[in-house]
Amino acid sequence: MGVEALIRWKDNELGIIPPDVFIPLAEKRGVINQISHYVVKKSINELHDVINNHKIYLSINVNSSDLFSKAFKDHLDTVSNKFNIPPRLIALELTERQTANLASLGEKIARFRAAGYQIALDDFGTGYSNLDWLSKLAVDKIKVDRTITESIGTDSINSALLNNIITLLSNMHSQVIFEGVEKAHQKRFLEQRIPQANVQDGITPNP
């Protein structure tokens, strides 16, 4: 069980700006690492009591470039130590849409995992390098994107992709998490096909 820190930009004129709009701009302008520092500090500062009292993990979306930054590692260590949060309760989430030299990235991932932090591959199934990422990067969690999950019970092309993904992930040692499970039949399907997987669901039980 865990919580995920999600960042939104609130502008007085434009309202709430989603991350898929401003994150690419931050990457382009070279300020993405500053945002990651802010999210780490803000999320741990606000959620440390919940994390420690209930022993749940905190997921934080980071950029692959953060893992190459000694300043980011030092900042993460400092903030987590300040609030006595064990590294094992912090998961750093990467998306496969991010570009990086996989061999070098694998070395950096190994460094964070050796320190006790968990590494998760987010939005799996939406990029173009699934097999490369899985074969070259050792991660703790694989989160399948909601666009794949939503195809359950439909005739969309994503249904075939979902079956391939299930076959691929069934033999993985990483924890598999399906995002965006909002219907009971989706949850039943996944529990039958890949029982060891977890789901992030928004299903409301009947009163």
Short mmCIF file of C-alpha atoms in Angstrom, two decimals:
data_model
loop_
_atom_site.label_atom_id
_atom_site.label_comp_id
_atom_site.label_asym_id
_atom_site.label_seq_id
_atom_site.Cartn_x
_atom_site.Cartn_y
_atom_site.Cartn_z
CA MET A 1 0.00 0.00 0.00
CA GLY A 2 1.27 3.46 -0.79
CA VAL A 3 0.65 7.05 -1.80
CA GLU A 4 1.87 8.92 -4.86
CA ALA A 5 2.97 12.55 -4.90
CA LEU A 6 1.40 14.29 -7.92
CA ILE A 7 2.40 17.83 -8.85
CA ARG A 8 0.09 20.42 -10.39
CA TRP A 9 0.82 24.02 -11.35
CA LYS A 10 -1.80 26.48 -10.15
CA ASP A 11 -1.80 29.69 -12.20
CA ASN A 12 -3.96 32.67 -11.27
CA GLU A 13 -5.03 33.20 -14.88
CA LEU A 14 -4.84 29.75 -16.45
CA GLY A 15 -6.02 27.71 -13.47
CA ILE A 16 -4.68 24.19 -12.87
CA ILE A 17 -2.03 23.21 -15.41
CA PRO A 18 -1.37 19.43 -15.62
CA PRO A 19 2.19 18.02 -15.54
CA ASP A 20 2.05 16.74 -19.13
CA VAL A 21 1.95 20.40 -20.15
CA PHE A 22 4.55 22.05 -17.92
CA ILE A 23 7.00 19.19 -17.33
CA PRO A 24 8.19 19.13 -21.00
CA LEU A 25 8.69 22.90 -20.75
CA ALA A 26 10.69 22.47 -17.55
CA GLU A 27 12.86 19.84 -19.24
CA LYS A 28 13.43 22.10 -22.24
CA ARG A 29 14.41 25.05 -20.06
CA GLY A 30 16.66 23.00 -17.80
CA VAL A 31 14.75 23.46 -14.54
CA ILE A 32 13.30 19.96 -14.19
CA ASN A 33 15.79 19.01 -11.46
CA GLN A 34 14.70 21.98 -9.35
CA ILE A 35 11.12 20.75 -9.60
CA SER A 36 12.19 17.27 -8.48
CA HIS A 37 13.97 18.75 -5.46
CA TYR A 38 10.81 20.66 -4.56
CA VAL A 39 8.54 17.61 -4.89
CA VAL A 40 10.83 15.49 -2.70
CA LYS A 41 10.96 18.11 0.05
CA LYS A 42 7.26 19.02 -0.10
CA SER A 43 5.87 15.47 -0.24
CA ILE A 44 8.06 14.05 2.51
CA ASN A 45 7.51 17.10 4.72
CA GLU A 46 3.72 16.77 4.45
CA LEU A 47 3.38 12.98 4.49
CA HIS A 48 6.12 11.76 6.82
CA ASP A 49 3.74 11.05 9.72
CA VAL A 50 1.44 8.95 7.53
CA ILE A 51 4.37 7.08 5.99
CA ASN A 52 6.04 6.28 9.31
CA ASN A 53 2.88 5.48 11.27
CA HIS A 54 1.36 3.17 8.66
CA LYS A 55 4.57 1.94 6.98
CA ILE A 56 3.29 2.75 3.51
CA TYR A 57 5.57 3.74 0.66
CA LEU A 58 5.71 7.12 -1.03
CA SER A 59 6.03 7.22 -4.83
CA ILE A 60 7.67 10.27 -6.36
CA ASN A 61 7.87 10.91 -10.10
CA VAL A 62 11.40 11.91 -11.09
CA ASN A 63 13.26 12.58 -14.30
CA SER A 64 15.95 10.13 -15.40
CA SER A 65 18.45 13.01 -15.23
CA ASP A 66 17.82 13.22 -11.47
CA LEU A 67 19.45 9.84 -11.01
CA PHE A 68 22.63 11.19 -12.60
CA SER A 69 22.72 14.09 -10.13
CA LYS A 70 24.73 13.76 -6.92
CA ALA A 71 22.89 16.83 -5.62
CA PHE A 72 19.55 15.03 -6.02
CA LYS A 73 20.80 11.92 -4.22
CA ASP A 74 22.20 14.04 -1.39
CA HIS A 75 18.95 16.02 -1.16
CA LEU A 76 16.85 12.84 -1.05
CA ASP A 77 19.08 11.34 1.64
CA THR A 78 19.00 14.53 3.72
CA VAL A 79 15.22 14.96 3.62
CA SER A 80 14.41 11.30 4.28
CA ASN A 81 16.90 11.17 7.16
CA LYS A 82 15.47 14.35 8.68
CA PHE A 83 12.07 12.68 9.05
CA ASN A 84 13.43 9.19 9.81
CA ILE A 85 11.89 7.64 6.70
CA PRO A 86 13.64 4.42 5.63
CA PRO A 87 14.70 4.50 1.96
CA ARG A 88 12.72 1.28 1.36
CA LEU A 89 9.51 3.32 1.82
CA ILE A 90 10.40 5.68 -1.03
CA ALA A 91 9.83 4.68 -4.66
CA LEU A 92 11.24 6.80 -7.48
CA GLU A 93 9.14 6.51 -10.64
CA LEU A 94 10.59 6.84 -14.15
CA THR A 95 8.71 6.80 -17.44
CA GLU A 96 10.01 4.95 -20.48
CA ARG A 97 9.31 8.05 -22.56
CA GLN A 98 12.34 9.63 -20.96
CA THR A 99 15.48 9.26 -23.03
CA ALA A 100 18.73 8.17 -21.48
CA ASN A 101 21.62 5.85 -22.16
CA LEU A 102 20.21 2.65 -20.68
CA ALA A 103 23.58 1.22 -19.65
CA SER A 104 24.48 4.39 -17.75
CA LEU A 105 20.97 4.71 -16.34
CA GLY A 106 21.15 1.11 -15.14
CA GLU A 107 24.29 1.95 -13.16
CA LYS A 108 22.58 4.91 -11.50
CA ILE A 109 19.49 2.85 -10.71
CA ALA A 110 21.72 0.24 -9.07
CA ARG A 111 23.25 2.96 -6.89
CA PHE A 112 19.85 4.12 -5.61
CA ARG A 113 18.64 0.55 -5.07
CA ALA A 114 21.83 -0.27 -3.16
CA ALA A 115 20.98 2.64 -0.86
CA GLY A 116 17.58 1.05 -0.23
CA TYR A 117 15.35 3.14 -2.49
CA GLN A 118 12.81 1.45 -4.75
CA ILE A 119 12.75 2.18 -8.49
CA ALA A 120 9.54 1.94 -10.50
CA LEU A 121 8.99 2.02 -14.26
CA ASP A 122 5.86 4.14 -14.77
CA ASP A 123 3.45 4.31 -17.73
CA PHE A 124 4.69 0.99 -19.08
CA GLY A 125 3.26 0.17 -22.51
CA THR A 126 3.14 3.74 -23.82
CA GLY A 127 6.69 4.04 -25.13
CA TYR A 128 8.67 2.40 -27.87
CA SER A 129 11.39 0.63 -25.92
CA ASN A 130 9.57 -1.78 -23.63
CA LEU A 131 11.87 -4.74 -24.16
CA ASP A 132 15.02 -2.63 -23.97
CA TRP A 133 13.96 -1.11 -20.67
CA LEU A 134 12.98 -4.46 -19.17
CA SER A 135 16.09 -6.28 -20.35
CA LYS A 136 18.60 -3.62 -19.34
CA LEU A 137 17.13 -2.05 -16.20
CA ALA A 138 16.57 -3.83 -12.89
CA VAL A 139 13.55 -2.19 -11.27
CA ASP A 140 11.39 -3.02 -8.26
CA LYS A 141 8.00 -2.11 -9.73
CA ILE A 142 6.43 -1.96 -13.19
CA LYS A 143 3.30 0.20 -13.49
CA VAL A 144 1.19 -0.55 -16.56
CA ASP A 145 -0.38 2.58 -18.04
CA ARG A 146 -4.13 3.13 -17.65
CA THR A 147 -4.62 3.35 -21.42
CA ILE A 148 -3.76 -0.36 -21.58
CA THR A 149 -5.95 -1.26 -18.61
CA GLU A 150 -8.94 0.56 -20.10
CA SER A 151 -8.92 -1.82 -23.08
CA ILE A 152 -10.07 -4.76 -20.93
CA GLY A 153 -13.42 -5.97 -22.25
CA THR A 154 -13.21 -3.98 -25.47
CA ASP A 155 -12.26 -4.84 -29.03
CA SER A 156 -9.63 -2.14 -29.24
CA ILE A 157 -6.14 -2.79 -30.53
CA ASN A 158 -4.89 -2.30 -26.98
CA SER A 159 -6.56 -5.60 -26.01
CA ALA A 160 -3.98 -7.54 -28.00
CA LEU A 161 -1.25 -5.39 -26.52
CA LEU A 162 -2.59 -6.09 -23.03
CA ASN A 163 -2.41 -9.85 -23.60
CA ASN A 164 1.19 -9.53 -24.79
CA ILE A 165 2.06 -7.41 -21.78
CA ILE A 166 0.48 -9.91 -19.38
CA THR A 167 2.46 -12.74 -20.98
CA LEU A 168 5.65 -10.69 -20.76
CA LEU A 169 5.19 -9.55 -17.16
CA SER A 170 3.98 -12.88 -15.76
CA ASN A 171 7.56 -14.10 -15.50
CA MET A 172 9.08 -10.88 -14.18
CA HIS A 173 10.52 -10.66 -10.67
CA SER A 174 9.41 -7.04 -10.34
CA GLN A 175 6.12 -6.14 -8.67
CA VAL A 176 3.51 -5.44 -11.37
CA ILE A 177 0.90 -2.71 -10.82
CA PHE A 178 -1.99 -1.95 -13.18
CA GLU A 179 -3.08 1.68 -13.10
CA GLY A 180 -6.56 3.03 -13.72
CA VAL A 181 -8.65 -0.01 -12.78
CA GLU A 182 -12.08 1.60 -12.44
CA LYS A 183 -14.48 -1.26 -13.19
CA ALA A 184 -15.09 -4.52 -11.37
CA HIS A 185 -14.72 -6.65 -14.53
CA GLN A 186 -11.27 -5.17 -15.13
CA LYS A 187 -10.17 -6.10 -11.63
CA ARG A 188 -11.56 -9.66 -11.99
CA PHE A 189 -9.81 -10.11 -15.34
CA LEU A 190 -6.44 -9.07 -13.94
CA GLU A 191 -6.81 -11.16 -10.79
CA GLN A 192 -7.48 -14.21 -12.96
CA ARG A 193 -4.78 -13.60 -15.58
CA ILE A 194 -1.96 -12.30 -13.39
CA PRO A 195 -2.92 -12.92 -9.73
CA GLN A 196 0.40 -11.72 -8.36
CA ALA A 197 -0.19 -8.23 -9.74
CA ASN A 198 -1.54 -5.28 -7.80
CA VAL A 199 -4.07 -2.74 -9.01
CA GLN A 200 -4.51 0.98 -8.48
CA ASP A 201 -8.27 1.17 -8.52
CA GLY A 202 -10.99 3.70 -8.07
CA ILE A 203 -13.76 1.16 -7.64
CA THR A 204 -16.41 2.25 -5.16
CA PRO A 205 -17.93 -0.67 -3.23
CA ASN A 206 -21.69 -1.06 -3.10
CA PRO A 207 -23.23 0.36 0.09
#
